[in-house]
Short mmCIF file of C-alpha atoms in Angstrom, two decimals:
data_model
loop_
_atom_site.label_atom_id
_atom_site.label_comp_id
_atom_site.label_asym_id
_atom_site.label_seq_id
_atom_site.Cartn_x
_atom_site.Cartn_y
_atom_site.Cartn_z
CA UNK A 583 10.68 -20.13 51.72
CA UNK A 584 8.09 -21.88 48.89
CA UNK A 585 6.26 -25.10 48.60
CA UNK A 586 4.51 -27.23 51.76
CA UNK A 587 5.12 -25.52 55.02
CA UNK A 588 7.41 -27.40 57.43
CA UNK A 589 8.43 -29.47 54.22
CA UNK A 590 12.29 -30.62 55.12
CA UNK A 591 12.86 -34.03 54.11
CA UNK A 592 16.49 -35.59 54.15
CA UNK A 593 15.64 -37.43 50.87
CA UNK A 594 15.40 -33.70 49.30
CA UNK A 595 18.86 -32.84 49.03
CA UNK A 596 19.59 -35.41 46.38
CA UNK A 597 17.74 -33.25 44.02
CA UNK A 598 19.73 -30.68 42.49
CA UNK A 599 17.59 -29.19 40.54
CA UNK A 600 17.09 -25.39 40.05
CA UNK A 601 14.33 -23.32 41.85
CA UNK A 602 13.58 -20.08 40.11
CA UNK A 603 15.74 -18.16 42.35
CA UNK A 604 18.13 -20.60 40.59
CA UNK A 605 19.64 -22.03 44.17
CA UNK A 606 19.68 -25.97 44.19
CA UNK A 607 17.18 -27.62 46.49
CA UNK A 608 20.69 -29.08 48.70
CA UNK A 609 21.62 -25.32 48.85
CA UNK A 610 17.77 -23.68 50.64
CA UNK A 611 18.00 -26.76 52.53
CA UNK A 612 21.05 -25.41 53.88
CA UNK A 613 20.59 -22.25 54.44
CA UNK A 614 17.54 -23.05 56.16
CA UNK A 615 19.29 -25.98 58.53
CA UNK A 616 21.31 -22.70 58.83
CA UNK A 617 18.53 -20.38 60.02
CA UNK A 618 17.39 -22.91 62.51
CA UNK A 619 20.00 -25.51 63.06
CA UNK A 620 19.99 -24.93 67.33
CA UNK A 621 15.86 -26.66 67.53
CA UNK A 622 17.87 -29.59 66.85
CA UNK A 623 18.29 -31.97 69.87
CA UNK A 624 21.89 -32.78 69.99
CA UNK A 625 25.46 -31.34 68.98
CA UNK A 626 25.31 -29.36 65.65
CA UNK A 627 27.53 -31.80 63.96
CA UNK A 628 24.52 -34.99 64.72
CA UNK A 629 22.42 -32.81 63.15
CA UNK A 630 24.37 -32.31 60.31
CA UNK A 631 24.92 -36.17 60.15
CA UNK A 632 21.35 -36.79 60.08
CA UNK A 633 19.53 -34.25 58.25
CA UNK A 634 22.24 -34.56 55.46
CA UNK A 635 24.10 -37.91 55.75
CA UNK A 636 27.27 -35.93 55.50
CA UNK A 637 29.97 -35.50 57.89
CA UNK A 638 30.58 -31.79 58.70
CA UNK A 639 33.43 -31.16 57.61
CA UNK A 640 31.95 -31.74 53.94
CA UNK A 641 28.61 -29.98 55.56
CA UNK A 642 30.97 -26.67 55.90
CA UNK A 643 32.60 -27.02 52.39
CA UNK A 644 29.42 -26.64 50.94
CA UNK A 645 28.02 -24.27 53.59
CA UNK A 646 30.94 -22.10 52.75
CA UNK A 647 29.88 -22.54 48.77
CA UNK A 648 26.22 -21.75 49.06
CA UNK A 649 27.38 -18.30 51.05
CA UNK A 650 29.49 -17.39 48.75
CA UNK A 651 27.10 -17.49 46.22
CA UNK A 652 25.49 -14.26 45.13
CA UNK A 653 22.18 -16.51 44.49
CA UNK A 654 22.27 -17.14 48.14
CA UNK A 655 22.91 -13.23 48.94
CA UNK A 656 19.38 -12.94 47.17
CA UNK A 657 17.36 -15.72 48.69
CA UNK A 658 18.21 -14.87 52.17
CA UNK A 659 20.65 -11.58 52.94
CA UNK A 660 20.28 -11.28 56.63
CA UNK A 661 21.17 -14.76 57.19
CA UNK A 662 24.13 -14.95 54.47
CA UNK A 663 25.74 -11.61 55.50
CA UNK A 664 25.40 -12.93 59.42
CA UNK A 665 27.18 -16.55 58.22
CA UNK A 666 29.63 -14.92 55.88
CA UNK A 667 30.62 -12.54 59.14
CA UNK A 668 31.31 -15.22 61.42
CA UNK A 669 33.32 -16.76 59.06
CA UNK A 670 35.13 -14.15 58.17
CA UNK A 671 36.22 -13.52 62.39
CA UNK A 672 36.85 -17.62 62.92
CA UNK A 673 39.44 -17.23 59.80
CA UNK A 674 40.73 -14.00 61.49
CA UNK A 675 40.68 -15.45 65.10
CA UNK A 676 42.67 -18.57 63.33
CA UNK A 677 44.92 -16.43 61.80
CA UNK A 678 45.67 -14.34 65.11
CA UNK A 679 46.54 -17.79 66.68
CA UNK A 680 49.11 -19.06 63.89
CA UNK A 681 51.06 -15.51 63.88
CA UNK A 682 51.30 -15.59 67.91
CA UNK A 683 52.45 -19.46 68.14
CA UNK A 684 55.44 -18.73 66.42
CA UNK A 685 58.01 -16.95 68.09
#
Protein backbone atom coordinates (compact mmCIF):
# COMPACT_ATOMS: atom_id res chain seq x y z
CA UNK A 1 0.00 0.00 0.00
CA UNK A 2 1.12 3.53 -0.56
CA UNK A 3 1.35 6.22 2.08
CA UNK A 4 3.26 6.49 5.31
CA UNK A 5 4.05 3.23 7.09
CA UNK A 6 1.45 2.34 9.68
CA UNK A 7 -0.91 5.11 8.61
CA UNK A 8 -4.43 3.75 8.86
CA UNK A 9 -6.23 6.56 10.55
CA UNK A 10 -9.98 6.38 11.22
CA UNK A 11 -10.34 9.95 9.91
CA UNK A 12 -9.35 8.82 6.43
CA UNK A 13 -12.62 6.98 5.51
CA UNK A 14 -14.42 10.31 5.08
CA UNK A 15 -12.09 11.06 2.18
CA UNK A 16 -13.50 9.62 -1.02
CA UNK A 17 -10.57 10.69 -3.19
CA UNK A 18 -9.34 8.00 -5.50
CA UNK A 19 -5.83 6.63 -5.56
CA UNK A 20 -3.92 6.20 -8.80
CA UNK A 21 -5.24 2.59 -8.79
CA UNK A 22 -8.80 3.99 -8.65
CA UNK A 23 -9.83 2.74 -5.20
CA UNK A 24 -11.12 5.30 -2.75
CA UNK A 25 -9.30 5.80 0.53
CA UNK A 26 -12.23 4.17 2.34
CA UNK A 27 -12.08 1.13 0.04
CA UNK A 28 -8.35 0.75 0.67
CA UNK A 29 -8.93 1.02 4.43
CA UNK A 30 -11.67 -1.61 4.29
CA UNK A 31 -9.33 -4.00 2.49
CA UNK A 32 -6.53 -3.25 4.96
CA UNK A 33 -8.92 -3.87 7.85
CA UNK A 34 -10.00 -7.22 6.39
CA UNK A 35 -6.36 -8.17 5.93
CA UNK A 36 -5.64 -7.73 9.63
CA UNK A 37 -8.85 -7.19 11.63
CA UNK A 38 -7.91 -10.05 13.97
CA UNK A 39 -5.16 -7.83 15.42
CA UNK A 40 -7.85 -5.62 16.98
CA UNK A 41 -8.89 -6.42 20.54
CA UNK A 42 -12.48 -7.57 21.01
CA UNK A 43 -15.14 -8.66 18.58
CA UNK A 44 -14.92 -7.73 14.92
CA UNK A 45 -18.16 -5.74 15.15
CA UNK A 46 -16.66 -3.57 17.89
CA UNK A 47 -13.51 -3.04 15.83
CA UNK A 48 -15.66 -2.02 12.84
CA UNK A 49 -17.52 0.54 14.95
CA UNK A 50 -14.23 1.89 16.38
CA UNK A 51 -12.36 2.06 13.05
CA UNK A 52 -15.12 3.22 10.70
CA UNK A 53 -17.97 4.51 12.86
CA UNK A 54 -20.35 2.21 10.98
CA UNK A 55 -22.74 -0.53 12.00
CA UNK A 56 -21.56 -4.02 11.12
CA UNK A 57 -24.43 -4.37 8.63
CA UNK A 58 -23.42 -1.21 6.74
CA UNK A 59 -19.76 -2.21 6.80
CA UNK A 60 -20.54 -5.60 5.27
CA UNK A 61 -22.67 -3.93 2.57
CA UNK A 62 -19.69 -1.73 1.68
CA UNK A 63 -17.30 -4.69 1.83
CA UNK A 64 -19.50 -6.61 -0.62
CA UNK A 65 -19.35 -3.75 -3.10
CA UNK A 66 -15.59 -3.38 -2.66
CA UNK A 67 -14.77 -7.06 -3.22
CA UNK A 68 -16.88 -7.10 -6.38
CA UNK A 69 -14.81 -4.27 -7.82
CA UNK A 70 -12.19 -5.10 -10.46
CA UNK A 71 -10.09 -2.30 -8.92
CA UNK A 72 -10.02 -4.12 -5.58
CA UNK A 73 -9.11 -7.35 -7.33
CA UNK A 74 -6.18 -5.60 -9.02
CA UNK A 75 -5.17 -3.97 -5.72
CA UNK A 76 -5.04 -7.17 -3.62
CA UNK A 77 -6.06 -10.25 -5.63
CA UNK A 78 -5.37 -12.87 -2.96
CA UNK A 79 -7.36 -11.07 -0.27
CA UNK A 80 -10.28 -10.25 -2.56
CA UNK A 81 -10.52 -13.82 -3.89
CA UNK A 82 -10.43 -15.18 -0.32
CA UNK A 83 -13.17 -12.78 0.79
CA UNK A 84 -15.28 -13.70 -2.26
CA UNK A 85 -14.88 -17.42 -1.48
CA UNK A 86 -15.89 -16.88 2.15
CA UNK A 87 -18.93 -14.85 1.10
CA UNK A 88 -19.97 -17.45 -1.45
CA UNK A 89 -19.57 -20.29 1.07
CA UNK A 90 -21.70 -18.44 3.66
CA UNK A 91 -24.34 -17.71 1.06
CA UNK A 92 -24.40 -21.34 -0.06
CA UNK A 93 -24.70 -22.54 3.56
CA UNK A 94 -27.62 -20.15 4.14
CA UNK A 95 -29.31 -21.49 1.02
CA UNK A 96 -28.92 -25.08 2.19
CA UNK A 97 -30.34 -24.24 5.63
CA UNK A 98 -33.39 -22.51 4.17
CA UNK A 99 -34.07 -25.44 1.83
CA UNK A 100 -33.87 -27.90 4.71
CA UNK A 101 -36.28 -25.94 6.91
CA UNK A 102 -39.12 -26.08 4.33
CA UNK A 103 -40.54 -29.60 4.46
